[in-house]
Short mmCIF file of N, CA and C in Angstrom, two decimals:
data_model
loop_
_atom_site.label_atom_id
_atom_site.label_comp_id
_atom_site.label_asym_id
_atom_site.label_seq_id
_atom_site.Cartn_x
_atom_site.Cartn_y
_atom_site.Cartn_z
N SER A 1 75.62 46.70 -147.11
CA SER A 1 75.74 46.99 -145.75
C SER A 1 75.79 45.73 -145.01
N THR A 2 76.44 45.72 -143.81
CA THR A 2 76.76 44.51 -142.98
C THR A 2 76.04 44.74 -141.61
N LEU A 3 75.37 43.66 -141.20
CA LEU A 3 74.64 43.77 -139.97
C LEU A 3 75.49 42.79 -139.01
N VAL A 4 75.94 43.35 -137.96
CA VAL A 4 76.66 42.57 -136.89
C VAL A 4 75.67 42.39 -135.69
N VAL A 5 75.58 41.14 -135.38
CA VAL A 5 74.78 40.87 -134.07
C VAL A 5 75.70 40.28 -133.09
N VAL A 6 75.58 40.96 -131.94
CA VAL A 6 76.52 40.46 -130.87
C VAL A 6 75.66 39.54 -129.96
N ALA A 7 76.11 38.45 -129.67
CA ALA A 7 75.47 37.44 -128.89
C ALA A 7 75.58 37.75 -127.48
N ASP A 8 74.46 37.64 -126.67
CA ASP A 8 74.42 37.83 -125.29
C ASP A 8 74.89 36.56 -124.65
N ARG A 9 76.09 36.76 -124.00
CA ARG A 9 76.64 35.61 -123.23
C ARG A 9 76.67 35.80 -121.79
N THR A 10 76.00 36.93 -121.23
CA THR A 10 76.01 37.31 -119.92
C THR A 10 74.90 36.63 -119.20
N ALA A 11 75.12 35.78 -118.13
CA ALA A 11 74.17 35.15 -117.37
C ALA A 11 73.45 36.21 -116.48
N PRO A 12 72.38 35.87 -115.97
CA PRO A 12 71.59 36.73 -115.07
C PRO A 12 72.27 36.92 -113.77
N VAL A 13 71.93 37.80 -112.94
CA VAL A 13 72.52 38.09 -111.69
C VAL A 13 71.40 37.50 -110.73
N VAL A 14 71.86 36.60 -109.74
CA VAL A 14 71.07 35.92 -108.88
C VAL A 14 71.55 36.13 -107.45
N ASN A 15 70.67 36.64 -106.65
CA ASN A 15 71.06 36.85 -105.21
C ASN A 15 69.87 36.21 -104.41
N THR A 16 70.39 35.40 -103.41
CA THR A 16 69.37 34.66 -102.56
C THR A 16 69.34 35.15 -101.17
N SER A 17 68.30 35.10 -100.41
CA SER A 17 68.35 35.41 -99.02
C SER A 17 67.34 34.39 -98.25
N PHE A 18 67.62 34.27 -96.91
CA PHE A 18 66.83 33.39 -96.06
C PHE A 18 66.60 34.20 -94.73
N ASN A 19 65.35 33.83 -94.19
CA ASN A 19 64.93 34.69 -92.96
C ASN A 19 65.58 34.10 -91.63
N VAL A 20 66.42 33.13 -91.73
CA VAL A 20 67.08 32.61 -90.54
C VAL A 20 68.54 32.53 -90.58
N SER A 21 69.29 32.85 -89.58
CA SER A 21 70.61 32.62 -89.58
C SER A 21 71.00 31.35 -88.77
N ASN A 22 70.07 30.99 -87.80
CA ASN A 22 70.24 29.67 -87.04
C ASN A 22 68.97 28.94 -87.30
N ALA A 23 69.11 27.82 -87.93
CA ALA A 23 67.87 27.01 -88.34
C ALA A 23 67.81 25.93 -87.38
N PHE A 24 66.62 25.51 -87.01
CA PHE A 24 66.20 24.56 -85.98
C PHE A 24 65.17 23.57 -86.69
N VAL A 25 65.09 22.40 -86.26
CA VAL A 25 64.15 21.46 -86.62
C VAL A 25 62.73 22.05 -86.52
N ASN A 26 61.98 21.90 -87.50
CA ASN A 26 60.48 22.41 -87.59
C ASN A 26 60.41 23.82 -87.76
N ASP A 27 61.46 24.62 -87.93
CA ASP A 27 61.46 26.08 -88.23
C ASP A 27 60.83 26.23 -89.66
N VAL A 28 59.95 27.19 -89.82
CA VAL A 28 59.44 27.58 -91.11
C VAL A 28 60.42 28.68 -91.66
N ILE A 29 61.20 28.40 -92.74
CA ILE A 29 61.98 29.32 -93.29
C ILE A 29 61.57 30.02 -94.64
N ASN A 30 61.71 31.16 -94.77
CA ASN A 30 61.37 31.90 -96.02
C ASN A 30 62.67 32.09 -96.86
N PHE A 31 62.58 31.68 -98.09
CA PHE A 31 63.65 31.94 -98.98
C PHE A 31 63.29 32.60 -100.24
N SER A 32 64.13 33.38 -100.69
CA SER A 32 63.78 34.31 -101.79
C SER A 32 64.96 34.57 -102.71
N GLY A 33 64.80 34.76 -103.98
CA GLY A 33 65.85 35.20 -104.84
C GLY A 33 65.52 36.38 -105.74
N ASN A 34 66.49 37.37 -105.75
CA ASN A 34 66.26 38.55 -106.57
C ASN A 34 67.14 38.44 -107.76
N ILE A 35 66.51 38.58 -108.88
CA ILE A 35 67.15 38.24 -110.28
C ILE A 35 67.04 39.42 -111.17
N THR A 36 68.10 39.66 -111.91
CA THR A 36 68.13 40.67 -112.88
C THR A 36 68.94 40.14 -114.10
N ASP A 37 68.49 40.85 -115.21
CA ASP A 37 69.19 40.34 -116.54
C ASP A 37 68.93 41.55 -117.49
N LEU A 38 69.92 42.07 -118.25
CA LEU A 38 69.61 43.20 -119.07
C LEU A 38 68.88 42.73 -120.32
N GLY A 39 69.09 41.41 -120.84
CA GLY A 39 68.44 40.96 -122.06
C GLY A 39 67.12 40.47 -121.82
N GLY A 40 66.70 40.08 -120.61
CA GLY A 40 65.34 39.63 -120.44
C GLY A 40 65.35 38.27 -119.77
N LEU A 41 64.53 38.05 -118.79
CA LEU A 41 64.49 36.77 -118.04
C LEU A 41 63.36 35.80 -118.71
N LEU A 42 63.61 34.48 -118.51
CA LEU A 42 62.86 33.43 -119.08
C LEU A 42 62.19 32.66 -117.99
N SER A 43 63.06 32.00 -117.13
CA SER A 43 62.54 31.09 -116.09
C SER A 43 63.47 30.99 -114.92
N ALA A 44 62.83 30.49 -113.82
CA ALA A 44 63.65 30.30 -112.64
C ALA A 44 63.14 28.88 -111.94
N ASN A 45 64.07 28.34 -111.26
CA ASN A 45 63.66 27.02 -110.60
C ASN A 45 64.50 26.88 -109.30
N TRP A 46 63.68 26.85 -108.10
CA TRP A 46 64.26 26.52 -106.90
C TRP A 46 64.24 25.02 -106.75
N THR A 47 65.42 24.44 -106.24
CA THR A 47 65.48 22.94 -106.10
C THR A 47 66.14 22.81 -104.69
N TYR A 48 65.47 21.84 -103.86
CA TYR A 48 66.02 21.57 -102.61
C TYR A 48 65.60 20.10 -102.18
N ASN A 49 66.42 19.50 -101.39
CA ASN A 49 66.17 18.15 -100.96
C ASN A 49 66.05 18.18 -99.45
N LEU A 50 64.84 17.83 -99.00
CA LEU A 50 64.59 17.79 -97.52
C LEU A 50 64.05 16.41 -97.14
N SER A 51 64.78 15.77 -96.31
CA SER A 51 64.46 14.59 -95.81
C SER A 51 64.19 13.48 -96.90
N GLY A 52 64.99 13.61 -97.90
CA GLY A 52 64.77 12.65 -99.09
C GLY A 52 63.76 12.97 -100.03
N VAL A 53 63.05 14.10 -99.89
CA VAL A 53 62.11 14.51 -100.86
C VAL A 53 62.60 15.81 -101.54
N LEU A 54 62.82 15.49 -103.01
CA LEU A 54 63.31 16.50 -103.84
C LEU A 54 62.23 17.41 -104.23
N THR A 55 62.37 18.78 -104.05
CA THR A 55 61.23 19.72 -104.41
C THR A 55 61.80 20.51 -105.41
N LYS A 56 60.99 20.82 -106.41
CA LYS A 56 61.29 21.81 -107.54
C LYS A 56 60.26 22.78 -107.71
N LEU A 57 60.52 23.96 -107.59
CA LEU A 57 59.52 25.14 -107.76
C LEU A 57 59.92 25.93 -108.97
N ASN A 58 59.04 25.83 -110.01
CA ASN A 58 59.31 26.39 -111.32
C ASN A 58 58.58 27.68 -111.41
N TYR A 59 59.21 28.64 -112.12
CA TYR A 59 58.60 29.97 -112.33
C TYR A 59 58.90 30.42 -113.71
N THR A 60 57.90 30.87 -114.34
CA THR A 60 58.08 31.62 -115.67
C THR A 60 58.13 33.11 -115.53
N LEU A 61 59.24 33.64 -116.02
CA LEU A 61 59.58 35.07 -115.75
C LEU A 61 59.46 35.84 -117.18
N SER A 62 59.35 37.16 -116.98
CA SER A 62 59.58 38.18 -118.00
C SER A 62 60.13 39.42 -117.61
N GLY A 63 60.53 40.33 -118.36
CA GLY A 63 61.09 41.55 -118.01
C GLY A 63 62.51 41.29 -117.74
N THR A 64 63.07 42.31 -116.99
CA THR A 64 64.54 42.32 -116.67
C THR A 64 64.81 42.18 -115.19
N THR A 65 63.72 42.04 -114.33
CA THR A 65 63.96 41.95 -112.90
C THR A 65 62.81 41.06 -112.35
N ALA A 66 63.01 40.21 -111.40
CA ALA A 66 62.02 39.39 -110.80
C ALA A 66 62.44 38.98 -109.45
N THR A 67 61.53 38.66 -108.66
CA THR A 67 61.76 38.06 -107.26
C THR A 67 60.90 36.75 -107.17
N VAL A 68 61.54 35.71 -106.83
CA VAL A 68 60.80 34.47 -106.60
C VAL A 68 61.03 34.06 -105.16
N SER A 69 59.98 33.49 -104.51
CA SER A 69 60.11 33.12 -102.96
C SER A 69 59.21 32.00 -102.69
N ASN A 70 59.54 31.46 -101.63
CA ASN A 70 58.71 30.35 -101.07
C ASN A 70 58.99 30.15 -99.56
N THR A 71 58.24 29.32 -98.92
CA THR A 71 58.54 28.83 -97.46
C THR A 71 58.43 27.42 -97.41
N THR A 72 59.20 26.79 -96.47
CA THR A 72 59.17 25.39 -96.18
C THR A 72 59.44 25.27 -94.79
N THR A 73 59.08 24.13 -94.25
CA THR A 73 59.19 23.69 -92.79
C THR A 73 60.42 22.78 -92.87
N LEU A 74 61.44 22.98 -92.05
CA LEU A 74 62.63 22.10 -91.92
C LEU A 74 62.24 20.84 -91.13
N SER A 75 61.61 19.97 -91.85
CA SER A 75 61.15 18.61 -91.24
C SER A 75 62.32 17.58 -91.27
N CYS A 76 63.32 17.89 -90.92
CA CYS A 76 64.47 16.95 -90.93
C CYS A 76 65.13 16.89 -89.61
N THR A 77 66.06 15.98 -89.33
CA THR A 77 66.67 15.85 -88.09
C THR A 77 67.79 16.87 -87.77
N GLU A 78 68.25 16.95 -86.51
CA GLU A 78 69.23 17.85 -86.18
C GLU A 78 70.45 17.57 -86.96
N THR A 79 71.23 18.57 -87.40
CA THR A 79 72.40 18.50 -88.11
C THR A 79 72.16 18.19 -89.49
N CYS A 80 70.94 18.06 -90.09
CA CYS A 80 70.73 17.75 -91.50
C CYS A 80 71.23 18.92 -92.35
N VAL A 81 71.61 18.83 -93.53
CA VAL A 81 71.98 19.87 -94.45
C VAL A 81 71.09 19.85 -95.60
N VAL A 82 70.52 21.01 -95.88
CA VAL A 82 69.66 21.23 -96.99
C VAL A 82 70.35 22.20 -97.92
N ASN A 83 70.48 21.74 -99.21
CA ASN A 83 71.05 22.59 -100.22
C ASN A 83 69.97 23.26 -101.13
N PHE A 84 69.70 24.55 -100.93
CA PHE A 84 68.87 25.28 -101.72
C PHE A 84 69.58 25.84 -102.84
N THR A 85 69.13 25.52 -104.06
CA THR A 85 69.75 26.00 -105.37
C THR A 85 68.73 26.79 -106.20
N LEU A 86 69.01 27.95 -106.66
CA LEU A 86 68.17 28.75 -107.47
C LEU A 86 68.84 28.79 -108.88
N TYR A 87 68.17 28.21 -109.85
CA TYR A 87 68.67 28.25 -111.28
C TYR A 87 67.91 29.39 -112.03
N VAL A 88 68.43 30.16 -112.73
CA VAL A 88 67.76 31.27 -113.58
C VAL A 88 68.27 31.17 -114.93
N THR A 89 67.35 31.28 -115.97
CA THR A 89 67.58 31.28 -117.41
C THR A 89 67.08 32.41 -118.04
N ASP A 90 67.94 33.12 -118.84
CA ASP A 90 67.52 34.33 -119.53
C ASP A 90 66.96 33.96 -120.94
N VAL A 91 66.45 34.98 -121.71
CA VAL A 91 65.89 34.57 -122.85
C VAL A 91 67.00 34.03 -123.99
N ASN A 92 68.16 34.24 -123.74
CA ASN A 92 69.23 33.71 -124.57
C ASN A 92 69.88 32.54 -124.13
N ASN A 93 69.15 31.84 -123.21
CA ASN A 93 69.56 30.63 -122.60
C ASN A 93 70.86 30.67 -121.91
N ASN A 94 71.31 31.73 -121.25
CA ASN A 94 72.26 31.85 -120.41
C ASN A 94 71.72 31.56 -118.97
N VAL A 95 72.56 30.73 -118.26
CA VAL A 95 71.99 30.24 -116.95
C VAL A 95 72.97 30.65 -115.88
N ARG A 96 72.40 30.88 -114.70
CA ARG A 96 73.22 31.21 -113.48
C ARG A 96 72.56 30.43 -112.34
N GLN A 97 73.32 29.86 -111.49
CA GLN A 97 72.77 29.30 -110.27
C GLN A 97 73.39 29.93 -109.01
N ASN A 98 72.62 29.90 -107.93
CA ASN A 98 73.09 30.37 -106.57
C ASN A 98 72.63 29.27 -105.60
N SER A 99 73.60 28.81 -104.91
CA SER A 99 73.27 27.68 -103.98
C SER A 99 73.65 28.14 -102.51
N THR A 100 72.82 27.76 -101.62
CA THR A 100 72.99 27.97 -100.17
C THR A 100 72.70 26.81 -99.34
N LEU A 101 73.64 26.43 -98.61
CA LEU A 101 73.59 25.32 -97.64
C LEU A 101 72.84 25.82 -96.25
N VAL A 102 71.85 25.14 -95.84
CA VAL A 102 71.33 25.46 -94.53
C VAL A 102 71.49 24.27 -93.61
N VAL A 103 72.22 24.49 -92.51
CA VAL A 103 72.45 23.33 -91.55
C VAL A 103 71.68 23.56 -90.37
N VAL A 104 70.80 22.47 -90.15
CA VAL A 104 69.88 22.58 -88.94
C VAL A 104 70.71 22.31 -87.68
N ALA A 105 70.59 23.12 -86.71
CA ALA A 105 71.45 23.10 -85.47
C ALA A 105 71.01 21.87 -84.65
N ASP A 106 72.10 21.46 -83.93
CA ASP A 106 71.82 20.45 -82.81
C ASP A 106 71.59 21.04 -81.49
N ARG A 107 70.32 20.98 -81.01
CA ARG A 107 69.97 21.63 -79.78
C ARG A 107 69.82 20.62 -78.56
N THR A 108 69.96 19.31 -78.85
CA THR A 108 69.72 18.37 -77.82
C THR A 108 71.01 18.12 -77.00
N ILE A 109 70.96 18.44 -75.69
CA ILE A 109 72.12 18.22 -74.94
C ILE A 109 72.44 16.85 -74.57
N PRO A 110 73.70 16.44 -74.43
CA PRO A 110 74.06 15.10 -73.95
C PRO A 110 73.43 14.73 -72.63
N ILE A 111 73.21 13.43 -72.43
CA ILE A 111 72.68 12.81 -71.12
C ILE A 111 73.96 12.34 -70.32
N VAL A 112 74.13 12.89 -69.14
CA VAL A 112 75.18 12.53 -68.28
C VAL A 112 74.63 11.79 -66.95
N ASN A 113 75.20 10.62 -66.74
CA ASN A 113 74.85 9.92 -65.34
C ASN A 113 76.32 9.83 -64.70
N ALA A 114 76.40 10.41 -63.60
CA ALA A 114 77.63 10.32 -62.80
C ALA A 114 77.52 9.64 -61.50
N THR A 115 78.48 8.90 -61.04
CA THR A 115 78.47 8.17 -59.89
C THR A 115 79.82 8.35 -59.04
N LEU A 116 79.63 8.36 -57.80
CA LEU A 116 80.92 8.39 -57.00
C LEU A 116 81.14 6.93 -56.28
N ASN A 117 82.33 6.57 -56.04
CA ASN A 117 82.64 5.23 -55.41
C ASN A 117 82.30 5.25 -53.89
N LYS A 118 81.85 6.42 -53.32
CA LYS A 118 81.65 6.57 -51.89
C LYS A 118 80.36 7.35 -51.69
N SER A 119 79.70 7.01 -50.60
CA SER A 119 78.51 7.95 -50.14
C SER A 119 78.90 9.12 -49.81
N LEU A 120 78.03 10.25 -50.20
CA LEU A 120 78.44 11.66 -49.81
C LEU A 120 78.42 11.85 -48.35
N THR A 121 77.81 11.06 -47.44
CA THR A 121 77.71 11.25 -46.02
C THR A 121 79.00 10.60 -45.43
N ASN A 122 79.76 9.88 -46.10
CA ASN A 122 81.00 9.26 -45.45
C ASN A 122 82.28 9.79 -45.99
N ILE A 123 82.26 10.86 -46.69
CA ILE A 123 83.49 11.33 -47.32
C ILE A 123 84.23 12.14 -46.23
N ILE A 124 85.53 11.95 -46.06
CA ILE A 124 86.32 12.65 -45.05
C ILE A 124 87.70 13.15 -45.74
N GLN A 125 88.37 13.92 -45.09
CA GLN A 125 89.65 14.50 -45.63
C GLN A 125 90.60 13.39 -45.92
N ASN A 126 91.35 13.48 -47.06
CA ASN A 126 92.26 12.47 -47.61
C ASN A 126 91.68 11.21 -48.25
N ASP A 127 90.37 11.10 -48.29
CA ASP A 127 89.70 10.13 -49.03
C ASP A 127 89.99 10.28 -50.47
N ILE A 128 90.05 9.12 -51.15
CA ILE A 128 90.16 9.10 -52.62
C ILE A 128 88.83 8.80 -53.21
N ILE A 129 88.36 9.76 -53.89
CA ILE A 129 87.04 9.61 -54.45
C ILE A 129 87.19 9.40 -56.00
N ASN A 130 86.47 8.50 -56.56
CA ASN A 130 86.44 8.30 -57.97
C ASN A 130 84.96 8.62 -58.57
N LEU A 131 85.05 9.62 -59.42
CA LEU A 131 83.86 10.04 -60.16
C LEU A 131 83.81 9.24 -61.53
N THR A 132 82.88 8.66 -61.93
CA THR A 132 82.68 8.04 -63.10
C THR A 132 81.48 8.55 -63.87
N ALA A 133 81.62 9.02 -65.06
CA ALA A 133 80.53 9.59 -65.81
C ALA A 133 80.27 8.77 -67.14
N ASN A 134 79.03 8.34 -67.26
CA ASN A 134 78.58 7.76 -68.49
C ASN A 134 77.75 8.83 -69.32
N VAL A 135 78.13 8.97 -70.58
CA VAL A 135 77.45 10.07 -71.29
C VAL A 135 76.96 9.45 -72.70
N THR A 136 75.95 10.08 -73.12
CA THR A 136 75.41 9.65 -74.51
C THR A 136 74.82 10.90 -75.07
N ASP A 137 74.90 10.82 -76.54
CA ASP A 137 74.32 11.91 -77.33
C ASP A 137 73.87 11.28 -78.62
N GLY A 138 72.77 11.88 -79.13
CA GLY A 138 72.16 11.26 -80.37
C GLY A 138 73.10 11.59 -81.60
N LEU A 139 74.04 12.39 -81.56
CA LEU A 139 74.83 12.71 -82.76
C LEU A 139 76.33 12.44 -82.63
N GLU A 140 76.95 13.20 -81.77
CA GLU A 140 78.49 13.02 -81.54
C GLU A 140 78.96 13.74 -80.22
N LEU A 141 79.65 13.06 -79.41
CA LEU A 141 80.40 13.66 -78.40
C LEU A 141 81.67 14.36 -78.64
N SER A 142 81.99 15.34 -77.88
CA SER A 142 83.18 16.01 -78.24
C SER A 142 84.10 16.01 -77.01
N PHE A 143 83.64 16.48 -75.87
CA PHE A 143 84.62 16.53 -74.73
C PHE A 143 83.79 16.37 -73.36
N GLY A 144 84.38 15.89 -72.28
CA GLY A 144 83.84 15.80 -71.06
C GLY A 144 84.79 16.57 -70.12
N GLN A 145 84.15 17.16 -68.94
CA GLN A 145 85.00 17.78 -68.12
C GLN A 145 84.53 17.56 -66.61
N VAL A 146 85.52 17.31 -65.73
CA VAL A 146 85.25 17.20 -64.22
C VAL A 146 85.89 18.43 -63.70
N ILE A 147 85.05 19.22 -62.82
CA ILE A 147 85.53 20.36 -62.09
C ILE A 147 85.50 20.15 -60.63
N VAL A 148 86.66 20.32 -59.94
CA VAL A 148 86.66 19.94 -58.46
C VAL A 148 87.03 21.27 -57.78
N ASN A 149 86.30 21.57 -56.76
CA ASN A 149 86.61 22.80 -55.98
C ASN A 149 86.39 22.39 -54.51
N ASP A 150 87.41 21.87 -53.93
CA ASP A 150 87.46 21.55 -52.48
C ASP A 150 88.37 22.31 -51.72
N THR A 151 89.12 23.29 -52.16
CA THR A 151 90.20 23.94 -51.43
C THR A 151 89.96 25.47 -51.70
N GLY A 152 88.84 25.84 -52.28
CA GLY A 152 88.81 27.27 -52.76
C GLY A 152 89.25 27.63 -54.16
N PHE A 153 89.77 26.74 -54.76
CA PHE A 153 90.20 27.01 -56.18
C PHE A 153 89.73 25.72 -57.01
N ALA A 154 89.43 26.07 -58.26
CA ALA A 154 88.90 25.00 -59.13
C ALA A 154 89.99 24.23 -59.88
N ARG A 155 89.90 22.92 -59.83
CA ARG A 155 90.83 22.21 -60.70
C ARG A 155 89.93 21.59 -61.89
N TYR A 156 90.43 21.58 -63.00
CA TYR A 156 89.77 21.14 -64.24
C TYR A 156 90.45 19.86 -64.86
N PHE A 157 89.56 18.80 -65.13
CA PHE A 157 90.02 17.65 -65.74
C PHE A 157 89.31 17.45 -67.06
N ASN A 158 89.98 17.52 -68.19
CA ASN A 158 89.24 17.50 -69.52
C ASN A 158 89.53 16.15 -70.16
N PHE A 159 88.66 15.63 -70.81
CA PHE A 159 88.60 14.34 -71.51
C PHE A 159 88.10 14.50 -72.99
N SER A 160 88.83 14.12 -74.08
CA SER A 160 88.35 14.01 -75.32
C SER A 160 87.46 12.81 -75.52
N LEU A 161 86.27 13.05 -76.24
CA LEU A 161 85.32 12.05 -76.40
C LEU A 161 84.90 11.94 -77.81
N SER A 162 84.47 10.76 -78.31
CA SER A 162 84.00 10.65 -79.69
C SER A 162 82.93 9.54 -79.71
N GLY A 163 82.14 9.49 -80.78
CA GLY A 163 81.07 8.57 -80.85
C GLY A 163 79.81 9.15 -80.20
N THR A 164 78.88 8.26 -79.93
CA THR A 164 77.64 8.70 -79.36
C THR A 164 77.50 8.33 -77.79
N THR A 165 78.46 7.38 -77.46
CA THR A 165 78.51 6.96 -76.02
C THR A 165 79.91 6.95 -75.48
N ALA A 166 80.12 7.31 -74.37
CA ALA A 166 81.49 7.30 -73.75
C ALA A 166 81.40 7.27 -72.17
N GLN A 167 82.48 6.86 -71.72
CA GLN A 167 82.72 6.85 -70.18
C GLN A 167 84.01 7.32 -69.83
N PHE A 168 83.95 8.23 -68.78
CA PHE A 168 85.41 8.74 -68.20
C PHE A 168 85.23 8.77 -66.69
N SER A 169 86.57 8.69 -66.23
CA SER A 169 86.58 8.65 -64.70
C SER A 169 87.78 9.63 -64.23
N GLN A 170 87.66 9.94 -63.03
CA GLN A 170 88.61 10.86 -62.46
C GLN A 170 88.70 10.60 -60.99
N ASN A 171 90.02 10.23 -60.45
CA ASN A 171 90.21 10.10 -58.96
C ASN A 171 90.58 11.42 -58.49
N ILE A 172 90.06 11.73 -57.22
CA ILE A 172 90.23 12.96 -56.55
C ILE A 172 90.50 12.69 -55.14
N THR A 173 91.63 13.25 -54.70
CA THR A 173 91.92 13.29 -53.23
C THR A 173 91.28 14.38 -52.46
N VAL A 174 90.47 14.17 -51.47
CA VAL A 174 89.72 15.24 -50.84
C VAL A 174 90.73 15.97 -49.95
N SER A 175 90.95 17.33 -50.19
CA SER A 175 91.92 18.10 -49.54
C SER A 175 91.42 18.87 -48.47
N CYS A 176 90.09 19.17 -48.44
CA CYS A 176 89.47 20.01 -47.34
C CYS A 176 89.19 19.27 -46.14
N ALA A 177 89.28 19.94 -44.95
CA ALA A 177 88.84 19.30 -43.79
C ALA A 177 87.34 19.04 -43.74
N THR A 178 86.96 18.32 -42.80
CA THR A 178 85.49 17.97 -42.64
C THR A 178 84.71 19.20 -42.50
#
């Protein structure tokens, strides 16, 4: 008689979920992984790097299904990226991983200081007014906009910006009467 043994080469099925769709600094997030394997589960490991601290959460598993979960506080700066990876090994040493990137949102608005070249009390029709804006942001500027409505319709002046500080100016002729 001949005994034929078929090797299990099928990796476990790993599905992850998070309780947030928009992550912010200092949010407490819950993350979990649902795991299945027909041959039997051996171990799982969550790995994530948050503010330079590598965390590994190890679990010993048994049976054909398991759920592993944890919580952590997003103690990093705005726009930091945290890679959560769940590694799962079955009893036949087949490994599957599932990675999810969580990007912490930028909620800090830019600072704008705008000045005019003329006092508000001395502006008359046909004056040329110069508006100068100095803007800063902790991360990255994208665009600036001056909106002028002195005749009943709005005129828009758009400026492309980059970096964390910028300045833009717009000259405007006052069209409306006093």
